[in-house]
Amino acid sequence: MLRVAVVGSGPSGVYTAQSLVQQDPEVLVDVLDRLPCPYGLVRYGVAPDHEKIKSLQQNLRTVLEHERVRFLGGVRVGADGVPAARLRELYHAVVYCVGAAADRRLGIPGEELPGSFSATEFVAWYSAHPDAAPDGFLSGARSAVVVGMGNVAVDVTRILARDAAELSPTDMPQGALTALTASGVRDIHMVGRRGPSQARFTTKELRELGTLPDTDVLVDEAELALDPAYADPSALPAAPRRNLEVLRGWAAARPRGLRRRVHLRFFLRPGELLAGEGGRVAAVRFERTAPGEGGGVTGTGRFEDIGAQLVLRSVGYRGVPLEGLPFDAERGTVPQLAGRVLREGVPVPGEYVAGWIKRGPTGVIGTNRPCAKETATSLLADAPALARRELRGDPLDLLREAGAEPVPWAGWLAIERAEAALGASLGRGVVKLPDWAALRSAAGPAQIVARDTQRRRHP
């Protein structure tokens, strides 16, 4: 009987578990996560107003409730947790699906000024991630700059422009809802260093900006026209061609003088964040760029300052090293071949990766399915040799011996009930618990009760 640990309960981890139990009728899978809650970025990265995408949790739930899959939350792996070498001793195989936790930086003067954050930090705050920074994003802000032209940049722009009536039905934590409701931000500038035909957002996400109540979307046609593809987009792929059509329509429309304004700006490269009163960021200095060779841009030496008391950078993610695993610092991934971890260029049976830590932060949620299947196929091809190693016993007991305090599925169900009760007390739907203390308190009693039932489900 093959025992496998999957580290990470986001889509890549759950799809890996699903592929394993579908392909092998006897494999037992423990899905470990350092958080007491499953679903990874579906819970803590998808915008709260994107209910259709968030409903994917129900599909992931079905996998985690499979009789041969066991969820063990609250288990740290690596530094300050169970060492990778120790985990490898407890299971026949370990699959790391730890994503890309770090954000890319702009690398410009003033980036550390108060009021300057990564979009990752902002998303974590309004998504109630227990590691989120305390409230303070919107303090005194009247104008915001979002640097980036991907879907995350569109998400944070949209959330900044939403009002209480639209956000209250979501699972957004109460503190974030209160702060956003009281926000004085009226101008949101989403800025990209390249042209509209190279923007990374999807047309669906882009169009949502045009549906925001009491919000003008402003586009300068002169900036669109700097893009060589603007005059004749027929040679572009379908997605950027549709994006240009949407942008063209907004550029031709007259501003309606509404309460909020979303400004979409192109061919501007951030060069410096400028401090104002009290040392807080007050503006971003951009250099005008021009199209260059190979899809790049070149600086023109002309500059423009955009006032902002809040700056959110959304220029990509990057994997971080996990203690005990090899790491390619240039790519931000673990070296691998068909999902098998490579140590000094040699595949290591028993150690595997899937998701962003395997291929880099690319693709959409569905991209993780074939990625996970490839890794699971490699693992099961190695299974006859892996299963010959005798394990000491149930890894759950051994994890506890190693100092871990796993939160079982029943603990997560208790968190769900607590979030439903919190929402009801506030006159809302489900409202997420916002911090470690609240999550641990909610999960605690079920953690003890569930021990025997877990063994029956997962012998």
Coordinates of C-alpha atoms in Angstrom, one line a residue:
M1 CA 0.0 0.0 0.0
L2 CA 1.5 3.3 -1.1
R3 CA 1.4 6.3 1.2
V4 CA 1.9 9.7 -0.4
A5 CA 2.1 13.2 1.2
V6 CA 1.0 16.1 -0.9
V7 CA 2.2 19.4 0.5
G8 CA -0.3 22.1 -0.3
S9 CA -4.0 22.0 -0.6
G10 CA -4.6 24.5 -3.4
P11 CA -5.7 23.4 -6.9
S12 CA -2.4 21.8 -7.8
G13 CA -2.2 19.8 -4.6
V14 CA -5.8 18.6 -4.7
Y15 CA -5.6 17.8 -8.4
T16 CA -2.5 15.7 -7.7
A17 CA -4.4 13.8 -5.0
Q18 CA -7.3 13.3 -7.3
S19 CA -5.1 12.0 -10.1
L20 CA -3.3 9.6 -7.7
V21 CA -6.5 8.0 -6.3
Q22 CA -8.1 7.8 -9.7
Q23 CA -5.1 6.0 -11.2
D24 CA -4.2 3.7 -8.3
P25 CA -7.1 1.9 -6.4
E26 CA -5.0 1.5 -3.2
V27 CA -2.9 4.6 -2.7
L28 CA -3.5 6.6 0.4
V29 CA -2.9 10.4 0.2
D30 CA -2.4 12.9 3.0
V31 CA -2.9 16.5 1.8
L32 CA -0.8 18.7 4.2
D33 CA -1.1 22.5 4.5
R34 CA 0.5 24.9 6.9
L35 CA -2.9 26.7 7.2
P36 CA -5.8 25.0 9.0
C37 CA -8.0 25.8 5.9
P38 CA -7.8 24.0 2.5
Y39 CA -8.1 25.3 -1.1
G40 CA -5.1 27.6 -1.2
L41 CA -5.4 30.5 -3.6
V42 CA -9.1 29.6 -4.4
R43 CA -9.8 30.6 -0.8
Y44 CA -7.2 33.3 -0.3
G45 CA -6.4 34.6 -3.8
V46 CA -9.6 34.6 -5.8
A47 CA -11.4 38.0 -5.3
P48 CA -14.4 37.7 -3.0
D49 CA -16.8 39.1 -5.6
H50 CA -15.9 36.3 -8.0
E51 CA -18.3 33.8 -6.6
K52 CA -18.4 31.6 -9.7
I53 CA -14.6 31.0 -9.5
K54 CA -14.8 30.6 -5.7
S55 CA -17.4 27.9 -6.2
L56 CA -14.6 25.7 -7.4
Q57 CA -14.1 25.0 -3.7
Q58 CA -16.9 22.5 -4.0
N59 CA -15.1 20.4 -6.6
L60 CA -11.9 20.5 -4.5
R61 CA -14.0 19.5 -1.4
T62 CA -15.1 16.4 -3.2
V63 CA -11.5 15.2 -3.6
L64 CA -10.6 16.0 0.0
E65 CA -13.6 14.0 1.3
H66 CA -12.5 10.9 -0.7
E67 CA -12.2 7.9 1.5
R68 CA -8.5 7.5 0.6
V69 CA -7.6 11.2 1.0
R70 CA -7.0 12.9 4.3
F71 CA -6.6 16.6 4.9
L72 CA -4.1 17.6 7.6
G73 CA -4.0 21.3 8.1
G74 CA -1.7 23.3 10.4
V75 CA 1.4 21.3 9.4
R76 CA 4.4 23.4 8.5
V77 CA 7.1 21.7 6.3
G78 CA 10.6 23.0 6.1
A79 CA 12.0 25.7 8.3
D80 CA 10.2 25.9 11.7
G81 CA 8.3 22.8 10.9
V82 CA 8.7 19.1 9.8
P83 CA 12.0 18.9 7.9
A84 CA 11.7 17.7 4.3
A85 CA 14.0 14.8 5.1
R86 CA 11.8 13.7 8.0
L87 CA 8.6 13.9 5.9
R88 CA 10.3 11.7 3.3
E89 CA 10.8 9.1 6.0
L90 CA 7.1 9.1 7.0
Y91 CA 5.8 8.5 3.4
H92 CA 6.8 6.5 0.4
A93 CA 6.6 9.7 -1.7
V94 CA 6.1 13.4 -1.2
V95 CA 4.7 15.8 -3.7
Y96 CA 5.4 19.5 -3.1
C97 CA 2.6 21.9 -4.4
V98 CA 3.7 25.0 -2.5
G99 CA 3.0 27.6 -5.2
A100 CA 4.9 30.8 -5.7
A101 CA 4.6 32.7 -2.4
A102 CA 6.8 35.8 -3.1
D103 CA 5.8 38.8 -5.2
R104 CA 8.2 40.4 -7.7
R105 CA 9.5 43.8 -6.8
L106 CA 9.8 47.0 -8.9
G107 CA 13.4 47.6 -7.7
I108 CA 13.0 51.4 -7.8
P109 CA 13.7 54.2 -5.2
G110 CA 10.9 54.8 -2.7
E111 CA 9.4 51.3 -3.0
E112 CA 9.6 50.9 0.8
L113 CA 7.8 54.1 1.6
P114 CA 4.6 53.8 3.8
G115 CA 1.7 53.4 1.5
S116 CA 3.5 51.2 -0.9
F117 CA 2.5 47.5 -0.9
S118 CA 2.4 44.5 -3.1
A119 CA -0.9 43.5 -4.5
T120 CA -0.3 40.1 -2.8
E121 CA -0.4 41.9 0.6
F122 CA -3.6 43.8 -0.3
V123 CA -5.3 40.6 -1.6
A124 CA -4.3 38.7 1.6
W125 CA -5.9 41.5 3.7
Y126 CA -9.3 41.5 2.0
S127 CA -9.2 37.7 1.7
A128 CA -8.6 37.2 5.5
H129 CA -5.4 35.4 5.1
P130 CA -4.1 34.8 8.7
D131 CA -0.7 36.1 7.7
A132 CA -2.1 39.4 6.3
A133 CA -0.7 42.7 7.4
P134 CA -2.9 44.7 9.7
D135 CA -5.3 47.3 8.3
G136 CA -3.7 50.5 7.1
F137 CA -3.8 50.2 3.3
L138 CA -6.4 52.9 2.8
S139 CA -5.5 55.4 5.5
G140 CA -5.7 58.9 4.1
A141 CA -5.7 57.6 0.5
R142 CA -7.6 59.6 -2.1
S143 CA -5.8 58.2 -5.2
A144 CA -4.3 54.8 -5.8
V145 CA -1.8 53.5 -8.4
V146 CA -1.8 49.9 -9.4
V147 CA 1.3 48.9 -11.3
G148 CA 0.6 46.0 -13.6
M149 CA -1.7 44.8 -16.3
G150 CA -2.7 41.3 -15.3
N151 CA -5.9 39.9 -13.8
V152 CA -4.6 40.5 -10.2
A153 CA -4.2 44.1 -11.0
V154 CA -7.7 44.2 -12.4
D155 CA -9.0 42.5 -9.2
V156 CA -7.5 45.0 -6.8
T157 CA -8.6 47.9 -9.0
R158 CA -12.1 46.5 -9.0
I159 CA -12.2 45.9 -5.2
L160 CA -11.0 49.5 -4.6
A161 CA -13.9 50.8 -6.7
R162 CA -16.7 48.6 -5.2
D163 CA -19.1 49.9 -2.6
A164 CA -20.5 48.3 0.5
A165 CA -23.7 47.1 -1.1
E166 CA -21.7 45.0 -3.6
L167 CA -19.1 43.7 -1.1
S168 CA -21.3 43.0 1.9
P169 CA -22.8 39.7 0.4
T170 CA -19.2 38.3 -0.1
D171 CA -17.2 36.4 2.5
M172 CA -14.8 39.4 2.9
P173 CA -13.7 39.9 6.6
Q174 CA -15.6 42.5 8.4
G175 CA -12.6 44.7 9.1
A176 CA -11.7 44.9 5.4
L177 CA -15.4 45.6 4.5
T178 CA -15.6 48.4 7.0
A179 CA -12.3 50.0 5.7
L180 CA -13.3 49.7 2.1
T181 CA -16.7 51.2 2.8
A182 CA -15.1 54.2 4.5
S183 CA -12.4 54.6 1.8
G184 CA -11.8 58.0 0.3
V185 CA -10.1 56.6 -2.8
R186 CA -11.8 58.2 -5.8
D187 CA -9.1 57.8 -8.5
I188 CA -7.5 54.5 -9.3
H189 CA -4.8 54.4 -12.0
M190 CA -3.9 51.0 -13.4
V191 CA -0.6 51.5 -15.2
G192 CA 1.4 49.2 -17.6
R193 CA 4.9 49.8 -19.1
R194 CA 3.9 48.2 -22.4
G195 CA 0.9 48.6 -24.7
P196 CA -2.7 47.3 -24.6
S197 CA -2.0 44.4 -27.0
Q198 CA 0.5 43.0 -24.5
A199 CA -1.6 43.3 -21.4
R200 CA -2.1 40.1 -19.5
F201 CA -5.7 40.5 -18.3
T202 CA -8.5 38.5 -19.8
T203 CA -11.3 40.3 -21.6
K204 CA -13.9 39.0 -19.1
E205 CA -12.0 40.6 -16.2
L206 CA -11.4 43.8 -18.2
R207 CA -15.1 44.2 -19.1
E208 CA -16.1 43.9 -15.4
L209 CA -14.5 47.3 -14.8
G210 CA -17.1 48.8 -17.1
T211 CA -20.0 47.4 -15.0
L212 CA -18.9 49.1 -11.7
P213 CA -21.7 51.4 -10.4
D214 CA -20.9 55.1 -10.2
T215 CA -17.5 54.6 -11.8
D216 CA -16.1 56.1 -15.0
V217 CA -13.5 54.1 -16.9
L218 CA -11.1 56.5 -18.6
V219 CA -8.7 55.5 -21.5
D220 CA -6.6 57.9 -23.5
E221 CA -6.8 57.0 -27.2
A222 CA -3.4 58.6 -27.8
E223 CA -1.8 56.1 -25.6
L224 CA -3.6 53.2 -27.3
A225 CA -2.4 54.5 -30.6
L226 CA 1.2 54.2 -29.5
D227 CA 0.7 50.4 -29.8
P228 CA 1.7 49.3 -33.3
A229 CA -1.2 46.8 -33.3
Y230 CA -3.8 49.4 -32.5
A231 CA -4.5 50.6 -36.0
D232 CA -4.9 47.1 -37.4
P233 CA -5.4 44.4 -34.7
S234 CA -6.4 41.7 -37.2
A235 CA -3.0 39.8 -36.8
L236 CA -3.4 39.6 -33.0
P237 CA -4.7 36.5 -31.2
A238 CA -8.3 36.6 -30.2
A239 CA -7.9 37.7 -26.6
P240 CA -5.8 40.8 -27.1
R241 CA -7.9 41.7 -30.1
R242 CA -11.0 41.6 -27.9
N243 CA -9.2 43.6 -25.3
L244 CA -8.4 46.3 -27.8
E245 CA -12.1 46.5 -28.8
V246 CA -13.1 47.1 -25.2
L247 CA -10.5 49.7 -24.7
R248 CA -11.3 51.4 -27.9
G249 CA -14.9 51.7 -26.9
W250 CA -14.0 53.3 -23.5
A251 CA -11.6 55.7 -25.2
A252 CA -14.4 56.9 -27.5
A253 CA -16.9 57.4 -24.6
R254 CA -17.3 60.7 -22.8
P255 CA -16.7 60.8 -19.1
R256 CA -19.9 60.9 -17.1
G257 CA -18.6 62.7 -14.1
L258 CA -19.3 59.8 -11.7
R259 CA -18.1 59.5 -8.2
R260 CA -15.1 57.2 -8.9
R261 CA -12.7 57.1 -11.9
V262 CA -10.6 54.1 -13.1
H263 CA -7.8 55.3 -15.4
L264 CA -6.1 52.7 -17.6
R265 CA -2.7 54.0 -18.6
F266 CA -0.2 52.4 -21.0
F267 CA 3.5 52.9 -22.0
L268 CA 4.5 54.2 -18.6
R269 CA 7.4 52.6 -16.6
P270 CA 7.6 53.3 -12.9
G271 CA 10.9 55.0 -12.0
E272 CA 10.5 56.3 -8.4
L273 CA 8.0 56.6 -5.6
L274 CA 8.0 60.1 -4.2
A275 CA 7.4 60.9 -0.6
G276 CA 5.0 63.6 0.7
E277 CA 4.0 64.9 4.1
G278 CA 5.0 62.5 6.9
G279 CA 7.2 60.5 4.6
R280 CA 4.3 58.6 3.1
V281 CA 4.1 58.0 -0.6
A282 CA 2.5 60.9 -2.4
A283 CA 3.2 60.2 -6.1
V284 CA 4.7 57.8 -8.6
R285 CA 7.1 59.1 -11.2
F286 CA 6.8 57.3 -14.5
E287 CA 8.9 57.4 -17.6
R288 CA 7.1 57.4 -20.9
T289 CA 8.1 54.4 -22.9
A290 CA 7.9 53.5 -26.6
P291 CA 7.6 50.2 -28.4
G292 CA 10.9 48.4 -28.9
E293 CA 12.1 45.3 -30.6
G294 CA 10.8 41.9 -29.7
G295 CA 7.8 43.2 -27.8
G296 CA 9.9 45.3 -25.4
V297 CA 9.9 49.0 -24.7
T298 CA 12.5 51.7 -24.5
G299 CA 12.6 54.8 -22.4
T300 CA 12.0 58.2 -23.9
G301 CA 13.4 60.4 -21.2
R302 CA 10.0 62.1 -20.7
F303 CA 8.4 61.7 -17.2
E304 CA 5.0 62.1 -15.6
D305 CA 4.1 62.1 -12.0
I306 CA 0.8 60.5 -10.9
G307 CA -0.4 61.5 -7.4
A308 CA -1.2 58.5 -5.1
Q309 CA -1.3 57.8 -1.4
L310 CA -1.6 54.1 -2.1
V311 CA 0.6 52.2 -4.5
L312 CA 0.1 48.5 -5.2
R313 CA 2.6 46.6 -7.3
S314 CA 1.2 43.6 -9.3
V315 CA 4.1 42.5 -11.5
G316 CA 4.1 38.8 -10.9
Y317 CA 4.9 36.1 -8.4
R318 CA 8.0 34.1 -7.6
G319 CA 8.7 30.8 -5.9
V320 CA 10.7 30.7 -2.7
P321 CA 13.2 28.0 -1.6
L322 CA 11.9 25.2 0.7
E323 CA 14.5 24.0 3.1
G324 CA 15.7 20.6 2.2
L325 CA 14.8 20.9 -1.5
P326 CA 17.0 22.0 -4.4
F327 CA 16.0 25.4 -5.9
D328 CA 16.7 27.2 -9.2
A329 CA 17.0 30.8 -8.0
E330 CA 16.9 32.2 -11.5
R331 CA 13.6 30.5 -12.4
G332 CA 12.1 30.5 -8.9
T333 CA 11.3 26.8 -9.2
V334 CA 12.4 23.4 -8.0
P335 CA 14.5 21.6 -10.7
Q336 CA 12.4 18.8 -12.1
L337 CA 11.8 16.4 -15.0
A338 CA 8.2 15.3 -15.6
G339 CA 7.5 16.2 -12.0
R340 CA 10.4 14.3 -10.5
V341 CA 12.7 16.5 -8.4
L342 CA 16.2 16.7 -9.8
R343 CA 19.2 16.7 -7.4
E344 CA 22.4 17.7 -9.3
G345 CA 20.5 16.9 -12.5
V346 CA 19.5 13.4 -11.4
P347 CA 15.8 12.5 -10.8
V348 CA 15.0 11.5 -7.2
P349 CA 12.3 8.8 -6.9
G350 CA 10.1 9.7 -4.0
E351 CA 10.3 13.5 -4.3
Y352 CA 8.0 15.3 -6.7
V353 CA 6.6 18.8 -7.5
A354 CA 3.4 20.1 -9.2
G355 CA 1.9 23.5 -9.8
W356 CA 3.8 26.9 -9.8
I357 CA 6.8 25.6 -7.9
K358 CA 7.2 23.1 -10.8
R359 CA 6.6 25.3 -13.8
G360 CA 6.6 28.9 -12.6
P361 CA 3.6 31.2 -12.0
T362 CA 1.9 30.7 -15.3
G363 CA -1.5 29.6 -16.5
V364 CA -4.9 29.6 -14.9
I365 CA -6.5 27.3 -12.3
G366 CA -7.3 24.7 -14.9
T367 CA -3.7 24.6 -16.1
N368 CA -2.9 22.7 -12.9
R369 CA -4.9 19.6 -14.0
P370 CA -2.5 18.3 -16.7
C371 CA 0.5 19.5 -14.6
A372 CA -0.7 17.4 -11.7
K373 CA -1.6 14.4 -13.8
E374 CA 2.0 14.4 -15.3
T375 CA 3.5 14.4 -11.8
A376 CA 1.1 11.7 -10.5
T377 CA 1.9 9.5 -13.5
S378 CA 5.6 9.8 -12.8
L379 CA 5.1 9.0 -9.2
L380 CA 3.0 5.9 -9.9
A381 CA 5.5 4.7 -12.4
D382 CA 8.0 4.7 -9.6
A383 CA 5.6 3.2 -7.1
P384 CA 6.7 -0.5 -7.3
A385 CA 10.2 0.5 -6.0
L386 CA 8.9 3.1 -3.6
A387 CA 6.4 0.8 -1.9
R388 CA 9.1 -1.8 -1.0
R389 CA 10.3 0.5 1.8
E390 CA 8.5 -0.3 5.0
L391 CA 7.0 2.6 7.0
R392 CA 6.9 2.8 10.8
G393 CA 3.2 3.3 11.0
D394 CA 0.4 5.9 10.4
P395 CA 2.2 9.2 9.4
L396 CA -0.4 11.1 11.4
D397 CA 0.9 9.7 14.7
L398 CA 4.4 10.2 13.6
L399 CA 3.7 13.8 12.6
R400 CA 2.4 14.4 16.1
E401 CA 5.6 12.9 17.5
A402 CA 7.6 15.3 15.3
G403 CA 5.8 18.2 17.0
A404 CA 3.1 19.0 14.5
E405 CA -0.5 19.5 15.6
P406 CA -2.5 18.5 12.5
V407 CA -6.0 20.0 12.0
P408 CA -8.1 17.3 10.5
W409 CA -11.1 17.7 8.1
A410 CA -13.4 17.9 11.1
G411 CA -11.5 20.9 12.3
W412 CA -11.9 22.6 9.0
L413 CA -15.7 21.8 9.1
A414 CA -15.7 23.5 12.6
I415 CA -14.1 26.6 11.0
E416 CA -16.8 26.6 8.3
R417 CA -19.5 26.5 11.0
A418 CA -17.8 29.3 12.9
E419 CA -17.6 31.5 9.8
A420 CA -21.3 30.9 9.1
A421 CA -22.2 31.9 12.6
L422 CA -20.0 35.0 12.4
G423 CA -21.7 36.0 9.2
A424 CA -25.2 35.5 10.7
S425 CA -24.3 37.6 13.8
L426 CA -23.3 40.5 11.4
G427 CA -26.4 40.1 9.2
R428 CA -24.3 38.8 6.3
G429 CA -23.6 35.5 4.7
V430 CA -20.5 33.5 5.5
V431 CA -17.7 35.8 6.8
K432 CA -14.1 34.6 7.0
L433 CA -12.3 34.4 10.3
P434 CA -9.5 36.9 10.0
D435 CA -6.5 35.6 12.1
W436 CA -4.7 32.6 13.4
A437 CA -6.2 32.9 16.9
A438 CA -9.7 32.8 15.6
L439 CA -9.0 29.9 13.2
R440 CA -7.3 27.8 15.9
S441 CA -10.0 28.5 18.4
A442 CA -12.7 27.4 16.0
A443 CA -10.8 24.2 14.9
G444 CA -9.5 23.2 18.3
P445 CA -12.3 21.1 19.8
A446 CA -12.8 19.1 16.6
Q447 CA -9.1 18.3 16.4
I448 CA -9.3 15.9 19.3
V449 CA -12.7 14.5 18.6
A450 CA -11.7 13.6 15.0
R451 CA -8.7 11.4 15.8
D452 CA -10.4 8.0 15.9
T453 CA -12.8 8.8 13.0
Q454 CA -9.8 9.8 10.9
R455 CA -8.2 6.5 11.4
R456 CA -11.3 4.7 10.2
R457 CA -11.5 6.8 7.0
H458 CA -7.8 6.5 6.3
P459 CA -6.4 3.3 7.8

